[in-house]
Amino acid sequence: MPLPFGLKLKRTRRYTVSSKSCLVARIQLLNNEFVEFTLSVESTGQESLEAVAQRLELREVTYFSLWYYNKQNQRRWVDLEKPLKKQLDKYALEPTVYFGVVFYVPSVSQLQQEITR
């Protein structure tokens, strides 16, 4: 059975993209679990963040963002308005993106959703 977007699953259990219009983003969650998303090469950081939030069933996305290690091995937040692929190609040390907390609240009672806590 063929996979969508021209993806091929090799014996290594890794995806390769045969289409230049797709990107398989590998994102590490807060619990160190990795998830992979198939995105358009034009997908912005915001669209990538929303894909993670949807997978986690998270509605309070404003407290979180995505980041990566730049070529100087320093953390850099993903610009949510720019395409993710361009940022990773230009600045990233590796293609892995990390899901992280960007804002802290003084009291967890301010958070609406249990999963956000």
PDB file of C-alpha atoms in Angstrom:
ATOM      1  CA  MET A   1       0.000   0.000   0.000  1.00  0.00           C
ATOM      2  CA  PRO A   2       1.571   3.330  -1.026  1.00  0.00           C
ATOM      3  CA  LEU A   3       2.041   5.972   1.648  1.00  0.00           C
ATOM      4  CA  PRO A   4       0.731   9.531   1.209  1.00  0.00           C
ATOM      5  CA  PHE A   5       2.837  12.436  -0.083  1.00  0.00           C
ATOM      6  CA  GLY A   6       5.284  10.158  -1.883  1.00  0.00           C
ATOM      7  CA  LEU A   7       6.730   8.783   1.359  1.00  0.00           C
ATOM      8  CA  LYS A   8       8.575   5.493   1.381  1.00  0.00           C
ATOM      9  CA  LEU A   9       9.129   3.377   4.476  1.00  0.00           C
ATOM     10  CA  LYS A  10      12.490   1.673   4.219  1.00  0.00           C
ATOM     11  CA  ARG A  11      13.769  -1.269   6.227  1.00  0.00           C
ATOM     12  CA  THR A  12      15.378   1.135   8.665  1.00  0.00           C
ATOM     13  CA  ARG A  13      11.838   2.245   9.627  1.00  0.00           C
ATOM     14  CA  ARG A  14      12.770   5.793   8.592  1.00  0.00           C
ATOM     15  CA  TYR A  15      10.759   7.857   6.180  1.00  0.00           C
ATOM     16  CA  THR A  16      12.286   9.331   3.076  1.00  0.00           C
ATOM     17  CA  VAL A  17      10.480  11.937   1.097  1.00  0.00           C
ATOM     18  CA  SER A  18      10.458  11.505  -2.645  1.00  0.00           C
ATOM     19  CA  SER A  19       8.488  14.703  -3.102  1.00  0.00           C
ATOM     20  CA  LYS A  20      10.237  18.055  -2.732  1.00  0.00           C
ATOM     21  CA  SER A  21       7.015  19.619  -1.482  1.00  0.00           C
ATOM     22  CA  CYS A  22       6.935  17.634   1.798  1.00  0.00           C
ATOM     23  CA  LEU A  23       8.944  17.558   4.985  1.00  0.00           C
ATOM     24  CA  VAL A  24       8.913  14.971   7.755  1.00  0.00           C
ATOM     25  CA  ALA A  25       9.461  16.930  10.964  1.00  0.00           C
ATOM     26  CA  ARG A  26      10.789  15.030  13.985  1.00  0.00           C
ATOM     27  CA  ILE A  27       9.722  16.718  17.224  1.00  0.00           C
ATOM     28  CA  GLN A  28      10.781  15.766  20.744  1.00  0.00           C
ATOM     29  CA  LEU A  29       8.062  16.300  23.350  1.00  0.00           C
ATOM     30  CA  LEU A  30       8.509  17.295  26.999  1.00  0.00           C
ATOM     31  CA  ASN A  31       8.446  13.632  28.075  1.00  0.00           C
ATOM     32  CA  ASN A  32      11.342  12.881  25.640  1.00  0.00           C
ATOM     33  CA  GLU A  33       9.011  10.989  23.287  1.00  0.00           C
ATOM     34  CA  PHE A  34       9.518  11.668  19.575  1.00  0.00           C
ATOM     35  CA  VAL A  35       6.677  12.276  17.129  1.00  0.00           C
ATOM     36  CA  GLU A  36       6.921  12.772  13.388  1.00  0.00           C
ATOM     37  CA  PHE A  37       4.700  14.955  11.245  1.00  0.00           C
ATOM     38  CA  THR A  38       4.422  15.220   7.483  1.00  0.00           C
ATOM     39  CA  LEU A  39       4.267  18.894   6.608  1.00  0.00           C
ATOM     40  CA  SER A  40       4.480  21.007   3.503  1.00  0.00           C
ATOM     41  CA  VAL A  41       7.895  22.629   2.997  1.00  0.00           C
ATOM     42  CA  GLU A  42       6.040  25.940   3.252  1.00  0.00           C
ATOM     43  CA  SER A  43       4.478  25.097   6.652  1.00  0.00           C
ATOM     44  CA  THR A  44       5.207  27.809   9.168  1.00  0.00           C
ATOM     45  CA  GLY A  45       6.414  27.317  12.703  1.00  0.00           C
ATOM     46  CA  GLN A  46       2.877  28.119  13.880  1.00  0.00           C
ATOM     47  CA  GLU A  47       1.387  25.363  11.724  1.00  0.00           C
ATOM     48  CA  SER A  48       3.961  22.931  13.097  1.00  0.00           C
ATOM     49  CA  LEU A  49       3.172  23.966  16.669  1.00  0.00           C
ATOM     50  CA  GLU A  50      -0.552  23.551  16.006  1.00  0.00           C
ATOM     51  CA  ALA A  51       0.079  20.041  14.644  1.00  0.00           C
ATOM     52  CA  VAL A  52       1.846  19.112  17.903  1.00  0.00           C
ATOM     53  CA  ALA A  53      -0.928  20.686  19.988  1.00  0.00           C
ATOM     54  CA  GLN A  54      -3.564  18.782  18.041  1.00  0.00           C
ATOM     55  CA  ARG A  55      -1.711  15.484  18.562  1.00  0.00           C
ATOM     56  CA  LEU A  56      -1.485  16.205  22.309  1.00  0.00           C
ATOM     57  CA  GLU A  57      -5.093  17.467  22.447  1.00  0.00           C
ATOM     58  CA  LEU A  58      -3.732  20.715  23.894  1.00  0.00           C
ATOM     59  CA  ARG A  59      -5.808  23.881  23.548  1.00  0.00           C
ATOM     60  CA  GLU A  60      -3.704  26.329  25.565  1.00  0.00           C
ATOM     61  CA  VAL A  61      -0.926  26.582  23.012  1.00  0.00           C
ATOM     62  CA  THR A  62       0.192  30.092  23.992  1.00  0.00           C
ATOM     63  CA  TYR A  63       2.359  28.708  26.813  1.00  0.00           C
ATOM     64  CA  PHE A  64       4.392  26.519  24.441  1.00  0.00           C
ATOM     65  CA  SER A  65       6.573  26.828  21.378  1.00  0.00           C
ATOM     66  CA  LEU A  66       9.176  24.958  19.336  1.00  0.00           C
ATOM     67  CA  TRP A  67      12.947  25.325  19.460  1.00  0.00           C
ATOM     68  CA  TYR A  68      16.081  23.761  17.976  1.00  0.00           C
ATOM     69  CA  TYR A  69      19.844  23.802  18.468  1.00  0.00           C
ATOM     70  CA  ASN A  70      21.609  26.225  16.147  1.00  0.00           C
ATOM     71  CA  LYS A  71      25.027  25.594  14.591  1.00  0.00           C
ATOM     72  CA  GLN A  72      26.707  27.080  17.688  1.00  0.00           C
ATOM     73  CA  ASN A  73      24.865  24.441  19.766  1.00  0.00           C
ATOM     74  CA  GLN A  74      22.652  27.076  21.422  1.00  0.00           C
ATOM     75  CA  ARG A  75      18.885  26.895  21.800  1.00  0.00           C
ATOM     76  CA  ARG A  76      16.941  29.031  19.356  1.00  0.00           C
ATOM     77  CA  TRP A  77      13.174  29.475  19.290  1.00  0.00           C
ATOM     78  CA  VAL A  78      11.417  28.744  16.009  1.00  0.00           C
ATOM     79  CA  ASP A  79      10.035  31.881  14.352  1.00  0.00           C
ATOM     80  CA  LEU A  80       6.355  30.950  14.172  1.00  0.00           C
ATOM     81  CA  GLU A  81       5.715  33.177  11.151  1.00  0.00           C
ATOM     82  CA  LYS A  82       8.426  31.720   8.899  1.00  0.00           C
ATOM     83  CA  PRO A  83       8.589  28.320   7.182  1.00  0.00           C
ATOM     84  CA  LEU A  84      10.061  25.702   9.520  1.00  0.00           C
ATOM     85  CA  LYS A  85      12.127  24.005   6.809  1.00  0.00           C
ATOM     86  CA  LYS A  86      13.926  27.217   5.825  1.00  0.00           C
ATOM     87  CA  GLN A  87      14.851  27.906   9.451  1.00  0.00           C
ATOM     88  CA  LEU A  88      16.184  24.392   9.999  1.00  0.00           C
ATOM     89  CA  ASP A  89      18.110  24.334   6.716  1.00  0.00           C
ATOM     90  CA  LYS A  90      19.730  27.697   7.407  1.00  0.00           C
ATOM     91  CA  TYR A  91      20.377  27.659  11.162  1.00  0.00           C
ATOM     92  CA  ALA A  92      19.911  24.215  12.728  1.00  0.00           C
ATOM     93  CA  LEU A  93      22.669  21.897  13.868  1.00  0.00           C
ATOM     94  CA  GLU A  94      20.379  18.882  13.374  1.00  0.00           C
ATOM     95  CA  PRO A  95      16.868  18.443  11.954  1.00  0.00           C
ATOM     96  CA  THR A  96      15.254  17.685  15.338  1.00  0.00           C
ATOM     97  CA  VAL A  97      12.825  20.233  16.780  1.00  0.00           C
ATOM     98  CA  TYR A  98      11.885  20.352  20.463  1.00  0.00           C
ATOM     99  CA  PHE A  99       8.528  21.206  22.038  1.00  0.00           C
ATOM    100  CA  GLY A 100       9.049  23.482  25.030  1.00  0.00           C
ATOM    101  CA  VAL A 101       7.474  25.768  27.598  1.00  0.00           C
ATOM    102  CA  VAL A 102       7.768  29.413  26.638  1.00  0.00           C
ATOM    103  CA  PHE A 103       5.672  31.111  29.352  1.00  0.00           C
ATOM    104  CA  TYR A 104       5.257  30.191  32.985  1.00  0.00           C
ATOM    105  CA  VAL A 105       2.215  31.133  35.050  1.00  0.00           C
ATOM    106  CA  PRO A 106       2.447  32.065  38.729  1.00  0.00           C
ATOM    107  CA  SER A 107      -0.328  29.653  39.664  1.00  0.00           C
ATOM    108  CA  VAL A 108      -1.420  26.439  37.957  1.00  0.00           C
ATOM    109  CA  SER A 109      -5.008  27.340  38.837  1.00  0.00           C
ATOM    110  CA  GLN A 110      -4.853  29.840  35.946  1.00  0.00           C
ATOM    111  CA  LEU A 111      -4.522  26.962  33.494  1.00  0.00           C
ATOM    112  CA  GLN A 112      -7.830  25.737  32.119  1.00  0.00           C
ATOM    113  CA  GLN A 113      -6.856  22.324  30.821  1.00  0.00           C
ATOM    114  CA  GLU A 114      -5.451  19.481  32.948  1.00  0.00           C
ATOM    115  CA  ILE A 115      -2.978  18.395  30.251  1.00  0.00           C
ATOM    116  CA  THR A 116      -1.408  21.886  30.275  1.00  0.00           C
ATOM    117  CA  ARG A 117      -0.563  21.515  33.972  1.00  0.00           C
TER     118      ARG A 117
END
